Coordinates of C-alpha atoms and ligand atoms in Angstrom, one line a residue:
M1 CA -24.0 10.2 3.0
S2 CA -21.7 10.3 5.9
R3 CA -18.0 9.1 4.6
V4 CA -15.2 7.8 6.7
F5 CA -11.9 7.8 6.0
S6 CA -9.1 6.2 7.8
G7 CA -4.7 5.5 7.2
I8 CA -2.7 2.5 9.1
Q9 CA 0.3 2.4 8.6
P10 CA 2.8 -0.2 7.0
T11 CA 4.9 -0.6 10.0
G12 CA 5.4 -4.9 9.7
V13 CA 3.3 -6.8 12.8
V14 CA -0.5 -6.1 13.1
H15 CA -1.2 -7.3 16.6
I16 CA -4.3 -7.9 17.9
G17 CA -4.4 -4.4 19.9
N18 CA -4.7 -3.3 16.2
Y19 CA -7.9 -5.8 15.6
V20 CA -9.7 -5.0 18.3
G21 CA -8.9 -1.1 18.6
A22 CA -8.6 -0.4 15.3
I23 CA -9.5 -2.8 12.2
R24 CA -12.8 -4.2 13.7
N25 CA -14.3 -1.2 13.9
W26 CA -13.5 -0.5 10.1
V27 CA -14.6 -3.5 9.0
R28 CA -18.2 -2.4 10.8
L29 CA -18.2 0.9 9.1
Q30 CA -18.2 0.0 6.3
D31 CA -21.3 -1.2 6.3
E32 CA -22.6 1.9 7.2
M33 CA -20.8 4.1 5.2
E34 CA -18.8 4.6 2.2
S35 CA -15.3 4.3 2.6
F36 CA -12.1 5.0 2.2
Y37 CA -9.2 2.8 3.8
C38 CA -5.4 3.9 3.3
I39 CA -1.9 1.7 3.7
V40 CA -0.2 5.4 4.9
D41 CA 3.3 4.6 3.2
Y42 CA 4.2 8.2 2.6
H43 CA 3.6 8.8 6.6
S44 CA 5.8 5.6 7.4
M45 CA 9.1 7.5 5.1
T46 CA 9.3 10.0 8.2
I47 CA 11.3 7.1 10.2
P48 CA 14.5 5.8 9.6
Y49 CA 13.0 2.4 7.2
D50 CA 14.5 -0.2 4.6
A51 CA 13.4 0.8 1.2
E52 CA 14.1 -2.9 -0.4
S53 CA 11.7 -4.3 1.3
F54 CA 9.0 -1.6 2.0
P55 CA 6.6 -2.7 -0.6
R56 CA 6.1 -6.3 0.4
R57 CA 5.4 -3.9 3.8
V58 CA 2.8 -2.6 2.5
L59 CA 1.6 -5.7 0.4
E60 CA 1.5 -7.1 3.9
A61 CA -0.5 -4.3 5.9
A62 CA -3.0 -5.2 2.5
A63 CA -3.7 -8.3 3.1
V64 CA -3.9 -8.1 6.8
N65 CA -6.7 -6.3 6.8
L66 CA -8.7 -7.8 3.8
A67 CA -8.0 -11.0 5.8
A68 CA -9.6 -9.4 9.1
G69 CA -12.5 -8.5 6.8
L70 CA -12.3 -5.6 5.3
D71 CA -14.4 -6.0 1.8
P72 CA -13.2 -4.3 -1.7
E73 CA -17.1 -4.5 -3.1
K74 CA -17.8 -2.4 0.3
T75 CA -14.7 -0.2 0.6
S76 CA -12.3 1.3 -1.3
L77 CA -8.3 0.1 -0.3
F78 CA -5.6 2.0 -1.4
I79 CA -2.2 2.7 -1.1
Q80 CA -1.6 6.8 -0.2
S81 CA 1.6 7.0 -2.5
H82 CA -0.9 6.0 -5.6
V83 CA -3.4 8.7 -5.1
P84 CA -0.6 11.7 -5.3
E85 CA -2.6 14.7 -5.6
V86 CA -2.3 14.1 -1.2
T87 CA 1.3 16.1 -1.4
E88 CA -0.4 18.6 -3.4
L89 CA -3.0 18.9 -1.0
A90 CA -0.5 18.3 1.9
W91 CA 1.6 21.6 0.3
I92 CA -1.5 24.1 0.3
L93 CA -2.8 23.2 3.8
G94 CA 1.1 23.7 5.1
C95 CA 0.4 27.6 3.7
V96 CA -2.5 27.4 6.3
T97 CA -1.0 26.0 9.0
P98 CA 0.9 27.6 12.1
L99 CA 3.9 26.3 12.9
G100 CA 3.7 27.0 16.7
E101 CA 0.7 23.9 16.7
L102 CA 3.1 21.3 14.8
Q103 CA 5.6 22.0 17.2
R104 CA 3.9 21.2 20.0
M105 CA 2.4 18.0 18.9
T106 CA 3.1 15.2 21.3
Q107 CA 3.9 12.7 18.5
F108 CA 6.2 14.8 17.1
K109 CA 7.6 15.5 20.5
D110 CA 8.1 11.6 21.4
K111 CA 9.1 10.8 18.0
A112 CA 11.9 13.5 18.3
R113 CA 13.0 12.7 21.2
Q114 CA 13.3 9.4 19.9
H115 CA 15.1 10.0 16.4
A116 CA 17.1 13.0 18.1
Q117 CA 20.0 12.3 15.3
S118 CA 17.5 12.5 12.5
I119 CA 14.4 15.1 13.2
N120 CA 13.6 15.3 9.8
A121 CA 11.0 18.0 8.5
G122 CA 8.4 15.0 7.4
L123 CA 8.5 13.9 11.4
L124 CA 6.9 17.7 11.6
N125 CA 4.9 17.9 8.8
Y126 CA 3.3 14.5 9.7
P127 CA -0.2 16.2 10.5
I128 CA -0.4 17.9 7.8
L129 CA 0.2 15.2 5.9
M130 CA -2.7 13.4 7.8
A131 CA -5.1 16.3 7.3
A132 CA -4.6 16.3 3.5
D133 CA -5.6 12.5 3.8
I134 CA -8.8 13.4 5.3
L135 CA -9.8 16.4 3.4
L136 CA -8.9 15.2 -0.2
Y137 CA -11.7 12.7 0.3
K138 CA -13.8 15.7 2.3
A139 CA -14.5 12.4 4.9
D140 CA -16.7 13.7 7.4
T141 CA -16.3 10.6 10.0
V142 CA -12.3 9.6 11.5
P143 CA -12.3 6.0 13.3
V144 CA -9.2 6.9 15.3
G145 CA -7.5 5.9 18.4
E146 CA -6.9 8.0 21.5
D147 CA -3.3 8.6 20.5
Q148 CA -4.6 10.7 17.0
L149 CA -6.6 12.8 18.5
Q150 CA -4.6 15.8 18.7
H151 CA -3.9 15.5 15.1
L152 CA -7.6 15.3 14.4
E153 CA -8.3 18.7 16.2
L154 CA -5.2 20.3 14.3
T155 CA -7.0 18.7 11.1
R156 CA -10.3 20.6 11.9
E157 CA -8.2 23.7 12.4
I158 CA -6.6 23.8 9.3
A159 CA -10.1 23.0 7.4
R160 CA -11.7 26.3 9.4
R161 CA -8.4 28.1 8.7
F162 CA -8.7 27.2 5.4
N163 CA -12.2 27.3 4.7
A164 CA -12.2 31.2 6.6
A165 CA -9.6 32.1 3.7
F166 CA -10.8 30.6 0.6
G167 CA -14.2 29.7 1.1
P168 CA -16.1 27.3 2.6
T169 CA -14.4 24.1 1.0
F170 CA -14.1 21.1 3.1
P171 CA -16.1 19.7 5.9
E172 CA -14.4 19.5 9.4
P173 CA -14.3 15.7 10.1
Q174 CA -15.2 14.2 13.8
A175 CA -13.5 11.5 15.8
R176 CA -15.1 8.1 15.7
L177 CA -13.0 7.2 18.8
T178 CA -12.3 3.8 18.3
T179 CA -14.6 1.6 20.9
G180 CA -12.4 -1.4 21.2
A181 CA -11.1 -2.3 24.1
R182 CA -7.5 -0.9 24.9
I183 CA -5.4 -4.1 25.3
M184 CA -2.6 -4.3 27.6
A185 CA 0.6 -5.9 26.9
L186 CA 1.0 -9.7 28.1
N187 CA 4.2 -9.3 30.0
D188 CA 3.5 -6.0 31.5
P189 CA 0.0 -5.5 32.0
E190 CA 0.4 -2.1 33.2
R191 CA 1.3 -0.7 29.2
K192 CA -0.6 -0.5 26.1
M193 CA 0.1 -3.9 23.9
S194 CA 2.6 -2.9 21.6
K195 CA 4.9 -3.9 18.3
S196 CA 7.6 -2.0 20.0
V197 CA 7.4 -4.1 23.2
P198 CA 8.4 -7.6 22.2
G199 CA 6.4 -10.3 24.0
S200 CA 3.9 -8.0 24.9
Y201 CA 1.6 -9.2 21.8
I202 CA 0.3 -11.6 19.3
A203 CA 0.3 -11.1 16.0
L204 CA -3.1 -11.5 14.2
T205 CA -0.8 -14.2 11.8
D206 CA 0.7 -16.1 14.8
E207 CA 0.4 -20.0 14.8
P208 CA -2.3 -21.0 17.1
D209 CA 0.9 -23.3 19.0
E210 CA 2.8 -19.3 19.4
I211 CA -0.8 -17.9 20.5
R212 CA -1.7 -20.9 23.2
R213 CA 2.5 -20.4 24.4
K214 CA 2.5 -16.4 24.9
I215 CA -0.8 -16.7 26.8
R216 CA 0.4 -19.3 29.0
R217 CA 3.6 -17.2 29.9
A218 CA 1.0 -13.8 30.0
V219 CA 1.5 -12.2 33.9
T220 CA -1.6 -12.2 35.6
D221 CA -0.8 -11.1 39.4
T222 CA 2.1 -9.9 40.2
G223 CA 2.1 -9.6 43.4
P224 CA -0.3 -10.1 46.6
T225 CA -3.5 -9.0 45.5
S226 CA -5.5 -6.4 47.3
G227 CA -9.1 -7.8 46.4
E228 CA -9.2 -5.9 43.0
M229 CA -8.5 -7.5 40.0
S230 CA -5.0 -7.5 38.6
P231 CA -4.1 -5.5 35.3
G232 CA -2.7 -8.8 33.9
V233 CA -6.1 -10.8 34.8
R234 CA -8.1 -7.9 33.6
N235 CA -6.6 -8.1 30.4
L236 CA -7.2 -11.5 29.8
F237 CA -10.6 -11.2 30.9
T238 CA -11.1 -8.3 28.0
L239 CA -9.2 -10.7 25.8
L240 CA -11.8 -13.6 26.3
E241 CA -15.0 -11.1 26.3
V242 CA -13.7 -10.0 23.1
F243 CA -13.0 -13.0 21.6
D244 CA -16.1 -15.3 23.1
T245 CA -18.9 -13.7 20.7
E246 CA -21.2 -16.1 22.7
G247 CA -19.9 -15.2 26.0
A248 CA -20.9 -18.4 27.8
T249 CA -17.4 -19.1 28.7
Y250 CA -16.9 -15.3 29.8
R251 CA -19.5 -15.5 32.4
A252 CA -18.6 -18.7 33.7
L253 CA -15.1 -17.7 34.4
R254 CA -16.4 -14.2 35.6
E255 CA -18.5 -16.0 37.9
A256 CA -15.7 -18.5 39.1
Y257 CA -13.2 -15.5 39.7
D258 CA -16.2 -13.7 41.9
Q259 CA -16.5 -16.9 43.9
G260 CA -12.8 -17.2 44.1
T261 CA -12.4 -20.8 42.7
L262 CA -10.8 -19.4 39.0
R263 CA -7.3 -21.4 38.5
Y264 CA -5.8 -18.5 36.1
V265 CA -4.5 -21.8 34.2
E266 CA -8.2 -22.4 32.9
L267 CA -8.5 -18.8 32.3
K268 CA -5.6 -19.0 29.8
D269 CA -7.0 -22.2 27.8
A270 CA -9.7 -20.2 27.2
V271 CA -8.9 -17.2 26.4
A272 CA -6.3 -19.1 24.0
D273 CA -9.1 -21.1 22.8
H274 CA -11.4 -18.7 21.2
M275 CA -8.6 -16.9 19.8
I276 CA -7.2 -19.0 18.1
A277 CA -10.4 -20.5 17.0
H278 CA -11.5 -16.3 15.9
L279 CA -7.9 -15.9 14.3
E280 CA -7.4 -18.9 12.3
P281 CA -9.6 -17.9 9.2
I282 CA -7.9 -14.8 9.0
R283 CA -4.6 -16.4 9.1
E284 CA -5.7 -18.8 6.7
R285 CA -7.3 -16.1 4.3
Y286 CA -3.9 -14.2 4.8
Q287 CA -2.2 -16.8 3.5
E288 CA -3.6 -17.0 0.4
L289 CA -3.5 -13.6 -0.1
I290 CA -0.4 -13.3 0.4
H291 CA 0.8 -15.6 -2.0
R292 CA -1.9 -14.0 -4.3
Q293 CA 0.0 -11.3 -5.1
E294 CA -1.3 -10.1 -8.8
E295 CA -5.4 -10.4 -6.8
L296 CA -3.8 -8.0 -4.3
R297 CA -2.3 -5.8 -6.5
A298 CA -5.5 -5.4 -8.1
I299 CA -8.0 -4.8 -5.3
L300 CA -5.7 -2.3 -4.0
A301 CA -5.4 -0.5 -8.3
A302 CA -9.4 -0.6 -7.7
G303 CA -9.4 1.7 -4.6
A304 CA -6.6 3.9 -6.1
D305 CA -8.9 4.6 -8.9
Q306 CA -12.0 4.9 -6.6
A307 CA -10.2 7.0 -4.2
R308 CA -8.2 9.3 -7.2
K309 CA -12.0 10.4 -8.6
V310 CA -12.6 11.9 -5.4
A311 CA -9.1 13.4 -4.7
R312 CA -9.0 14.6 -8.5
A313 CA -12.7 16.5 -8.2
T314 CA -11.5 18.1 -4.7
M315 CA -8.0 19.1 -6.2
E316 CA -9.8 20.9 -8.7
E317 CA -12.2 23.1 -6.9
V318 CA -8.7 23.7 -4.4
R319 CA -7.0 24.9 -7.2
E320 CA -9.7 26.9 -8.2
R321 CA -10.2 28.7 -4.6
T322 CA -6.6 29.1 -3.9
G323 CA -6.0 31.2 -7.4
L324 CA -3.5 28.2 -8.8
R325 CA -5.2 28.7 -12.4
T326 CA -3.4 30.5 -14.4
Ligands
LIG401 P1 0.2 1.8 15.7 O1 0.5 0.7 14.9 O2 0.3 1.5 17.7 O3 -0.1 3.5 16.1 O4 -2.0 1.9 16.3 C1 -2.2 1.9 15.2 C2 -3.9 1.4 15.5 O5 -4.2 0.8 16.6 C3 -4.6 3.1 15.9 O6 -5.7 3.3 15.8 C4 -4.3 2.4 18.3 O7 -5.4 3.2 18.3 C5 -4.6 0.9 17.9 N1 -4.4 0.0 18.7 C6 -2.8 0.2 19.0 N2 -2.1 -0.6 19.7 C7 -3.1 -0.7 21.1 C8 -3.7 -1.8 21.9 N3 -2.3 -2.1 22.7 N4 -5.1 -1.6 22.1 C9 -6.2 -1.2 21.4 N5 -5.9 -0.5 20.1 C10 -4.4 -0.3 19.8
LIG402 N1 -1.6 8.7 11.8 C1 -2.4 7.8 11.6 C2 -1.7 6.5 13.0 O1 -0.4 6.4 13.1 C3 -2.5 6.8 10.5 C4 -3.2 8.1 9.7 C5 -2.6 8.4 8.4 C6 -4.7 8.4 9.6 N2 -3.8 9.5 8.0 C7 -4.6 8.9 8.8 C8 -5.6 7.9 10.7 C9 -5.6 9.8 8.3 C10 -6.6 8.2 10.2 C11 -6.7 9.5 9.1 O2 -2.3 5.4 13.3

């Protein structure tokens, strides 16, 4: 049976880009395979963060994912640091990882530039910890966005090197590219929607009024059109296609666009209506969950128990193979 693993950073805001590009796919895959989903708190320590509010952020990330449809009956949702075996495996894998490969990772180079005053070793070793996440659970399927493909390729190489040195232990995991559309920034539709760009995103937990206001302000045509659909209008149509699950409104407005009779305000109102209808139950469930912290913690504890069973078995095998058995 296939096993899927993915991780998400507890970064505060979860926006509709994360939902369409990542979370929605997790929710689908939990019906197809045995699945482990992890809030990767250790990874988030590689850049400056606030220790005081960290526990709350981690719980919020868990609550958003559950509200969006992850089902603890079908999937093991847990917090990375609750299964500390991952750090032990990361150490061992680090010893078969070429330094040059780590230095050449695009994300490392980007983050090293962004945090030039404090380039810590964790930032460099980030992909080893990610490889440890995946290999600890012997996952063969890893849903990620394009930006993580390089890390996944390195994970495969680490698995090959380990297997070559110590005997076949780890499957080589395959990336499952998130099929979701790339959602662009509302205020700058040539760029990806991102939590680091204010005004670019709609959070999964935004209030209906806020959603409507943000959509109303979305950039449509920035200049004279050349006959081709502008990036802003295309983005609004993408959003309509995603959130109008029946597709009737989408088809009608596409037709109006083709005939040149579409008013953008109509398009915006339709996007807002469908998005609000889709996100409202998620927001409500989120509010419930975040106020029931005990239940939330119990779900995460049960997830960690499931994960730990697999992690312990893998580590016994790894210690045996690597000669850590004196
Ligand atoms: P991030 O928080 O930016 O690291 O993204 C977490 C996950 O959400 C990754 O798997 C991304 O591929 C996905 N994601 C982030 N931004 C977008 C976006 N604008 N459109 C589609 N997917 C996104
Ligand atoms: N690095 C991933 C990101 O920033 C998160 C992550 C950590 C992950 N461990 C993972 C993703 C294991 C997939 C598998 O999006």
